Amino acid sequence: MTELPLFYRSITPLDSAAHRRLRICLAARPFGFAAGAHLLPALIEEFAAAARHIPVVFAPAGKTCTPVFLCGLEPGRNLFVDADGRWDAPYVPAYLRRYPFILGERGEADPLVCIDTAFEGLGETTGTALFEEDGSQSRALAGIVRLVADFAASARRTEALCERLTALDLLKTVTIDVQKAGATASIHGLSIVDEEKLGALSDEDFLALRRGGFLPAVFAHLFSIGATNELAAKLRRDDTGTASKPDATEKGGAAS
């Protein structure tokens, strides 16, 4: 059985006949479903938009890597989802904005827009209609279809970035230590771009990164690491109700 993407439990192709009366309501705890996710998928185009507020790091993915937003400093806790299920940061990751929709691949056939029918905000009485009475897409669904298609295209560009970083051996593993209630907690297994290796690239390899359009994302990623300290401060504010000096630190390791 193929493992489902994060948050998705029952993916079904969206159908104008079967789902004609379907409505979606996001008002009640709109991002409550993400409260337990301390890592969220990130896209290359998002790095710059989120860099001031959410750290972007890389997690292992087979023989390559995948970028993720670091949203918490301990597993099972997303510091950007508040008690009311709302997102507490200026930038909302596209992965969250896309849910509960997703693009379903069908080999050589055109992909289908699918929906997670287990999403709690679906119903037939309240919320925004997905289809008009004649079965055509509602304006809301048309916007969702564009978002899902754009997400899939950006995901392919993100994969190309990760393949290039891996091929150039530009990543190094780090350990993030967080002081909490007199104890130290550590997050292992994540990677960041090694600035020394980046600076030591040959002219040919550096120009290839630039021509591929990857450099802005790399620099935005490196800038975003500074947001880790704010994340540590947010953890302590949430736990104690008071502000305190952030003290998240990173320890570099050998790139895998």
Short mmCIF file of N, CA and C in Angstrom, two decimals, residues 66-202:
data_model
loop_
_atom_site.label_atom_id
_atom_site.label_comp_id
_atom_site.label_asym_id
_atom_site.label_seq_id
_atom_site.Cartn_x
_atom_site.Cartn_y
_atom_site.Cartn_z
N THR A 66 14.75 16.77 0.77
CA THR A 66 13.54 17.53 0.50
C THR A 66 13.48 18.71 1.47
N PRO A 67 13.13 19.92 1.00
CA PRO A 67 13.07 21.06 1.91
C PRO A 67 11.82 21.02 2.77
N VAL A 68 11.99 21.42 4.02
CA VAL A 68 10.86 21.45 4.95
C VAL A 68 10.92 22.73 5.77
N PHE A 69 9.75 23.20 6.16
CA PHE A 69 9.67 24.30 7.13
C PHE A 69 9.82 23.71 8.52
N LEU A 70 10.72 24.26 9.30
CA LEU A 70 10.88 23.85 10.70
C LEU A 70 9.88 24.66 11.53
N CYS A 71 8.78 24.00 11.90
CA CYS A 71 7.67 24.69 12.58
C CYS A 71 7.61 24.38 14.07
N GLY A 72 8.51 23.55 14.55
CA GLY A 72 8.53 23.21 15.96
C GLY A 72 9.89 22.67 16.32
N LEU A 73 10.19 22.68 17.61
CA LEU A 73 11.50 22.23 18.08
C LEU A 73 11.41 20.93 18.87
N GLU A 74 10.29 20.26 18.70
CA GLU A 74 10.11 18.93 19.27
C GLU A 74 9.04 18.23 18.45
N PRO A 75 9.18 16.93 18.22
CA PRO A 75 8.19 16.20 17.42
C PRO A 75 6.79 16.31 18.00
N GLY A 76 5.81 16.40 17.11
CA GLY A 76 4.42 16.42 17.54
C GLY A 76 3.88 17.76 17.97
N ARG A 77 4.64 18.83 17.73
CA ARG A 77 4.18 20.14 18.18
C ARG A 77 4.54 21.22 17.16
N ASN A 78 3.53 21.81 16.57
CA ASN A 78 3.71 22.90 15.62
C ASN A 78 3.48 24.22 16.35
N LEU A 79 4.53 25.02 16.47
CA LEU A 79 4.45 26.26 17.25
C LEU A 79 3.70 27.37 16.53
N PHE A 80 3.39 27.16 15.25
CA PHE A 80 2.67 28.19 14.51
C PHE A 80 1.17 27.97 14.48
N VAL A 81 0.69 26.87 15.03
CA VAL A 81 -0.74 26.62 15.13
C VAL A 81 -1.17 26.92 16.56
N ASP A 82 -2.04 27.91 16.72
CA ASP A 82 -2.42 28.30 18.08
C ASP A 82 -3.56 27.42 18.61
N ALA A 83 -4.00 27.73 19.82
CA ALA A 83 -5.00 26.90 20.48
C ALA A 83 -6.33 26.88 19.74
N ASP A 84 -6.56 27.89 18.91
CA ASP A 84 -7.81 27.96 18.14
C ASP A 84 -7.66 27.36 16.74
N GLY A 85 -6.51 26.74 16.49
CA GLY A 85 -6.30 26.13 15.18
C GLY A 85 -5.97 27.11 14.09
N ARG A 86 -5.54 28.30 14.45
CA ARG A 86 -5.19 29.31 13.44
C ARG A 86 -3.68 29.39 13.28
N TRP A 87 -3.25 29.86 12.12
CA TRP A 87 -1.83 29.95 11.80
C TRP A 87 -1.26 31.26 12.32
N ASP A 88 -0.26 31.16 13.18
CA ASP A 88 0.29 32.34 13.86
C ASP A 88 1.63 32.75 13.24
N ALA A 89 1.60 33.16 11.98
CA ALA A 89 2.78 33.66 11.28
C ALA A 89 2.31 34.39 10.04
N PRO A 90 3.07 35.39 9.56
CA PRO A 90 2.64 36.14 8.38
C PRO A 90 2.53 35.30 7.12
N TYR A 91 3.36 34.24 7.01
CA TYR A 91 3.31 33.42 5.79
C TYR A 91 2.72 32.05 6.11
N VAL A 92 1.76 31.62 5.27
CA VAL A 92 1.14 30.30 5.41
C VAL A 92 1.68 29.39 4.31
N PRO A 93 2.35 28.29 4.65
CA PRO A 93 2.89 27.38 3.64
C PRO A 93 1.84 26.90 2.64
N ALA A 94 2.27 26.78 1.39
CA ALA A 94 1.36 26.36 0.33
C ALA A 94 0.79 24.96 0.59
N TYR A 95 1.57 24.11 1.25
CA TYR A 95 1.09 22.76 1.54
C TYR A 95 -0.18 22.80 2.39
N LEU A 96 -0.25 23.76 3.32
CA LEU A 96 -1.43 23.90 4.16
C LEU A 96 -2.58 24.53 3.38
N ARG A 97 -2.25 25.50 2.54
CA ARG A 97 -3.30 26.17 1.75
C ARG A 97 -3.91 25.22 0.73
N ARG A 98 -3.14 24.24 0.29
CA ARG A 98 -3.64 23.28 -0.69
C ARG A 98 -4.57 22.24 -0.07
N TYR A 99 -4.28 21.83 1.17
CA TYR A 99 -5.07 20.78 1.81
C TYR A 99 -6.52 21.23 1.98
N PRO A 100 -7.53 20.36 1.72
CA PRO A 100 -7.48 18.92 1.52
C PRO A 100 -7.42 18.47 0.04
N PHE A 101 -6.96 19.34 -0.85
CA PHE A 101 -6.90 19.00 -2.27
C PHE A 101 -5.48 18.56 -2.64
N ILE A 102 -5.36 17.81 -3.73
CA ILE A 102 -4.07 17.33 -4.18
C ILE A 102 -4.21 16.88 -5.63
N LEU A 103 -3.12 16.90 -6.37
CA LEU A 103 -3.15 16.46 -7.77
C LEU A 103 -2.83 14.98 -7.83
N GLY A 104 -3.70 14.23 -8.48
CA GLY A 104 -3.49 12.79 -8.63
C GLY A 104 -2.93 12.47 -10.00
N GLU A 105 -1.77 11.83 -10.02
CA GLU A 105 -1.13 11.46 -11.29
C GLU A 105 -1.75 10.17 -11.83
N ARG A 106 -1.84 10.09 -13.19
CA ARG A 106 -2.43 8.90 -13.82
C ARG A 106 -1.57 8.43 -14.99
N GLY A 107 -0.29 8.31 -14.75
CA GLY A 107 0.60 7.88 -15.82
C GLY A 107 0.66 8.90 -16.94
N GLU A 108 0.36 8.47 -18.16
CA GLU A 108 0.41 9.37 -19.31
C GLU A 108 -0.87 10.19 -19.46
N ALA A 109 -1.92 9.81 -18.75
CA ALA A 109 -3.18 10.56 -18.82
C ALA A 109 -3.06 11.86 -18.03
N ASP A 110 -3.96 12.80 -18.30
CA ASP A 110 -3.95 14.07 -17.58
C ASP A 110 -4.20 13.81 -16.09
N PRO A 111 -3.50 14.55 -15.23
CA PRO A 111 -3.71 14.37 -13.78
C PRO A 111 -5.10 14.85 -13.36
N LEU A 112 -5.55 14.35 -12.23
CA LEU A 112 -6.85 14.70 -11.70
C LEU A 112 -6.71 15.47 -10.39
N VAL A 113 -7.59 16.44 -10.19
CA VAL A 113 -7.66 17.09 -8.88
C VAL A 113 -8.43 16.16 -7.94
N CYS A 114 -7.81 15.85 -6.81
CA CYS A 114 -8.42 14.93 -5.84
C CYS A 114 -8.66 15.67 -4.53
N ILE A 115 -9.43 15.03 -3.66
CA ILE A 115 -9.75 15.62 -2.37
C ILE A 115 -9.69 14.56 -1.29
N ASP A 116 -9.29 14.97 -0.10
CA ASP A 116 -9.29 14.07 1.04
C ASP A 116 -10.69 14.11 1.65
N THR A 117 -11.47 13.07 1.40
CA THR A 117 -12.86 13.06 1.87
C THR A 117 -12.95 12.90 3.39
N ALA A 118 -11.82 12.61 4.05
CA ALA A 118 -11.82 12.51 5.51
C ALA A 118 -11.67 13.88 6.18
N PHE A 119 -11.44 14.92 5.40
CA PHE A 119 -11.28 16.26 5.97
C PHE A 119 -12.56 16.67 6.69
N GLU A 120 -12.41 17.15 7.92
CA GLU A 120 -13.58 17.44 8.76
C GLU A 120 -14.39 18.63 8.29
N GLY A 121 -13.81 19.48 7.44
CA GLY A 121 -14.53 20.66 7.00
C GLY A 121 -15.43 20.46 5.80
N LEU A 122 -15.63 19.23 5.37
CA LEU A 122 -16.48 18.95 4.22
C LEU A 122 -17.91 18.64 4.66
N GLY A 123 -18.87 19.08 3.87
CA GLY A 123 -20.27 18.81 4.16
C GLY A 123 -21.13 19.26 3.00
N GLU A 124 -22.43 19.23 3.17
CA GLU A 124 -23.35 19.62 2.10
C GLU A 124 -24.28 20.75 2.51
N THR A 125 -24.12 21.26 3.73
CA THR A 125 -25.06 22.28 4.20
C THR A 125 -24.41 23.63 4.43
N THR A 126 -23.17 23.67 4.89
CA THR A 126 -22.52 24.94 5.16
C THR A 126 -21.17 25.00 4.46
N GLY A 127 -20.70 26.22 4.24
CA GLY A 127 -19.40 26.40 3.62
C GLY A 127 -19.49 26.84 2.17
N THR A 128 -18.37 26.83 1.48
CA THR A 128 -18.26 27.29 0.11
C THR A 128 -18.50 26.14 -0.86
N ALA A 129 -19.39 26.36 -1.80
CA ALA A 129 -19.70 25.31 -2.78
C ALA A 129 -18.53 25.10 -3.73
N LEU A 130 -18.29 23.84 -4.10
CA LEU A 130 -17.23 23.52 -5.05
C LEU A 130 -17.74 23.49 -6.48
N PHE A 131 -19.02 23.21 -6.65
CA PHE A 131 -19.61 23.16 -7.99
C PHE A 131 -20.88 23.99 -8.05
N GLU A 132 -21.14 24.50 -9.25
CA GLU A 132 -22.40 25.20 -9.49
C GLU A 132 -23.50 24.17 -9.73
N GLU A 133 -24.73 24.62 -9.81
CA GLU A 133 -25.85 23.70 -10.01
C GLU A 133 -25.73 22.90 -11.30
N ASP A 134 -25.11 23.49 -12.33
CA ASP A 134 -24.98 22.80 -13.61
C ASP A 134 -23.75 21.89 -13.67
N GLY A 135 -23.02 21.79 -12.55
CA GLY A 135 -21.87 20.90 -12.51
C GLY A 135 -20.55 21.57 -12.87
N SER A 136 -20.59 22.83 -13.26
CA SER A 136 -19.36 23.55 -13.58
C SER A 136 -18.63 23.95 -12.29
N GLN A 137 -17.35 24.24 -12.41
CA GLN A 137 -16.57 24.64 -11.25
C GLN A 137 -17.06 25.97 -10.69
N SER A 138 -17.12 26.07 -9.37
CA SER A 138 -17.39 27.36 -8.76
C SER A 138 -16.13 28.21 -8.85
N ARG A 139 -16.24 29.48 -8.59
CA ARG A 139 -15.07 30.36 -8.61
C ARG A 139 -14.04 29.90 -7.58
N ALA A 140 -14.53 29.46 -6.42
CA ALA A 140 -13.62 28.99 -5.38
C ALA A 140 -12.85 27.76 -5.85
N LEU A 141 -13.53 26.82 -6.49
CA LEU A 141 -12.85 25.61 -6.95
C LEU A 141 -11.86 25.94 -8.06
N ALA A 142 -12.19 26.89 -8.93
CA ALA A 142 -11.26 27.28 -9.99
C ALA A 142 -9.95 27.78 -9.39
N GLY A 143 -10.05 28.54 -8.30
CA GLY A 143 -8.85 29.01 -7.62
C GLY A 143 -8.07 27.87 -7.00
N ILE A 144 -8.79 26.89 -6.46
CA ILE A 144 -8.14 25.73 -5.86
C ILE A 144 -7.42 24.92 -6.93
N VAL A 145 -8.03 24.76 -8.09
CA VAL A 145 -7.42 24.00 -9.18
C VAL A 145 -6.11 24.66 -9.61
N ARG A 146 -6.10 25.99 -9.68
CA ARG A 146 -4.87 26.70 -10.05
C ARG A 146 -3.80 26.48 -8.98
N LEU A 147 -4.19 26.55 -7.72
CA LEU A 147 -3.23 26.35 -6.63
C LEU A 147 -2.64 24.96 -6.68
N VAL A 148 -3.47 23.95 -6.89
CA VAL A 148 -3.00 22.57 -6.94
C VAL A 148 -2.05 22.36 -8.11
N ALA A 149 -2.39 22.92 -9.28
CA ALA A 149 -1.53 22.79 -10.45
C ALA A 149 -0.21 23.52 -10.24
N ASP A 150 -0.27 24.72 -9.68
CA ASP A 150 0.96 25.48 -9.41
C ASP A 150 1.83 24.76 -8.40
N PHE A 151 1.21 24.14 -7.41
CA PHE A 151 1.96 23.40 -6.39
C PHE A 151 2.73 22.26 -7.04
N ALA A 152 2.07 21.51 -7.91
CA ALA A 152 2.71 20.38 -8.56
C ALA A 152 3.88 20.83 -9.42
N ALA A 153 3.72 21.94 -10.16
CA ALA A 153 4.80 22.46 -10.99
C ALA A 153 5.98 22.92 -10.13
N SER A 154 5.68 23.59 -9.03
CA SER A 154 6.74 24.06 -8.14
C SER A 154 7.44 22.89 -7.46
N ALA A 155 6.70 21.83 -7.18
CA ALA A 155 7.31 20.64 -6.57
C ALA A 155 8.37 20.04 -7.49
N ARG A 156 8.11 20.06 -8.79
CA ARG A 156 9.10 19.55 -9.74
C ARG A 156 10.35 20.42 -9.75
N ARG A 157 10.18 21.73 -9.68
CA ARG A 157 11.35 22.62 -9.61
C ARG A 157 12.10 22.44 -8.30
N THR A 158 11.37 22.17 -7.24
CA THR A 158 11.99 21.93 -5.94
C THR A 158 12.82 20.66 -5.96
N GLU A 159 12.32 19.62 -6.62
CA GLU A 159 13.07 18.38 -6.76
C GLU A 159 14.37 18.62 -7.52
N ALA A 160 14.31 19.48 -8.55
CA ALA A 160 15.51 19.78 -9.33
C ALA A 160 16.55 20.47 -8.46
N LEU A 161 16.12 21.39 -7.59
CA LEU A 161 17.03 22.05 -6.66
C LEU A 161 17.70 21.03 -5.76
N CYS A 162 16.91 20.12 -5.19
CA CYS A 162 17.46 19.14 -4.25
C CYS A 162 18.44 18.19 -4.95
N GLU A 163 18.12 17.80 -6.17
CA GLU A 163 19.03 16.94 -6.91
C GLU A 163 20.36 17.65 -7.17
N ARG A 164 20.29 18.96 -7.46
CA ARG A 164 21.52 19.71 -7.71
C ARG A 164 22.34 19.87 -6.43
N LEU A 165 21.69 20.18 -5.32
CA LEU A 165 22.42 20.32 -4.05
C LEU A 165 23.08 19.01 -3.64
N THR A 166 22.38 17.90 -3.87
CA THR A 166 22.94 16.59 -3.54
C THR A 166 24.12 16.25 -4.45
N ALA A 167 23.96 16.50 -5.75
CA ALA A 167 25.02 16.19 -6.70
C ALA A 167 26.29 16.98 -6.41
N LEU A 168 26.12 18.22 -5.94
CA LEU A 168 27.28 19.07 -5.64
C LEU A 168 27.79 18.87 -4.21
N ASP A 169 27.13 17.99 -3.45
CA ASP A 169 27.53 17.69 -2.06
C ASP A 169 27.57 18.98 -1.22
N LEU A 170 26.52 19.78 -1.34
CA LEU A 170 26.50 21.08 -0.67
C LEU A 170 25.82 21.06 0.69
N LEU A 171 25.27 19.92 1.10
CA LEU A 171 24.54 19.88 2.36
C LEU A 171 25.40 19.33 3.49
N LYS A 172 25.17 19.87 4.67
CA LYS A 172 25.80 19.31 5.88
C LYS A 172 24.71 19.07 6.91
N THR A 173 24.85 17.99 7.65
CA THR A 173 23.88 17.69 8.70
C THR A 173 24.14 18.57 9.91
N VAL A 174 23.08 18.91 10.61
CA VAL A 174 23.21 19.75 11.80
C VAL A 174 22.36 19.16 12.92
N THR A 175 22.73 19.50 14.13
CA THR A 175 21.94 19.18 15.31
C THR A 175 21.50 20.49 15.93
N ILE A 176 20.21 20.63 16.16
CA ILE A 176 19.67 21.86 16.76
C ILE A 176 19.37 21.58 18.22
N ASP A 177 20.09 22.28 19.11
CA ASP A 177 19.89 22.13 20.56
C ASP A 177 18.98 23.23 21.08
N VAL A 178 18.04 22.88 21.91
CA VAL A 178 17.09 23.85 22.47
C VAL A 178 17.05 23.71 23.98
N GLN A 179 17.25 24.82 24.67
CA GLN A 179 17.14 24.83 26.12
C GLN A 179 15.68 25.03 26.53
N LYS A 180 15.18 24.11 27.34
CA LYS A 180 13.78 24.19 27.75
C LYS A 180 13.65 23.64 29.16
N ALA A 181 13.14 24.49 30.06
CA ALA A 181 12.88 24.08 31.45
C ALA A 181 14.10 23.43 32.08
N GLY A 182 15.26 24.04 31.85
CA GLY A 182 16.49 23.56 32.47
C GLY A 182 17.10 22.35 31.81
N ALA A 183 16.48 21.84 30.73
CA ALA A 183 17.01 20.68 30.04
C ALA A 183 17.29 21.03 28.59
N THR A 184 18.11 20.22 27.93
CA THR A 184 18.43 20.44 26.52
C THR A 184 17.77 19.37 25.67
N ALA A 185 17.01 19.83 24.68
CA ALA A 185 16.42 18.90 23.71
C ALA A 185 17.14 19.10 22.38
N SER A 186 17.28 18.05 21.61
CA SER A 186 18.02 18.13 20.35
C SER A 186 17.20 17.56 19.20
N ILE A 187 17.32 18.20 18.05
CA ILE A 187 16.72 17.71 16.82
C ILE A 187 17.85 17.27 15.90
N HIS A 188 17.78 16.02 15.47
CA HIS A 188 18.84 15.46 14.64
C HIS A 188 18.31 15.17 13.23
N GLY A 189 19.22 14.94 12.31
CA GLY A 189 18.86 14.43 10.99
C GLY A 189 18.51 15.45 9.94
N LEU A 190 18.56 16.73 10.27
CA LEU A 190 18.26 17.77 9.30
C LEU A 190 19.56 18.34 8.73
N SER A 191 19.46 18.96 7.58
CA SER A 191 20.64 19.49 6.91
C SER A 191 20.41 20.92 6.46
N ILE A 192 21.52 21.63 6.27
CA ILE A 192 21.50 22.97 5.70
C ILE A 192 22.62 23.05 4.66
N VAL A 193 22.58 24.08 3.84
CA VAL A 193 23.64 24.28 2.85
C VAL A 193 24.92 24.69 3.57
N ASP A 194 26.00 24.06 3.21
CA ASP A 194 27.32 24.36 3.77
C ASP A 194 27.88 25.58 3.05
N GLU A 195 27.97 26.72 3.75
CA GLU A 195 28.42 27.95 3.10
C GLU A 195 29.86 27.86 2.61
N GLU A 196 30.70 27.11 3.32
CA GLU A 196 32.09 26.97 2.88
C GLU A 196 32.16 26.21 1.55
N LYS A 197 31.38 25.16 1.45
CA LYS A 197 31.37 24.40 0.20
C LYS A 197 30.74 25.22 -0.93
N LEU A 198 29.74 26.01 -0.60
CA LEU A 198 29.12 26.87 -1.61
C LEU A 198 30.14 27.86 -2.14
N GLY A 199 30.90 28.46 -1.23
CA GLY A 199 31.91 29.43 -1.64
C GLY A 199 33.07 28.82 -2.39
N ALA A 200 33.28 27.51 -2.21
CA ALA A 200 34.41 26.83 -2.86
C ALA A 200 34.03 26.19 -4.19
N LEU A 201 32.77 26.38 -4.63
CA LEU A 201 32.36 25.79 -5.90
C LEU A 201 33.20 26.34 -7.05
N SER A 202 33.37 25.53 -8.05
CA SER A 202 34.03 26.01 -9.26
C SER A 202 33.13 27.04 -9.93
#
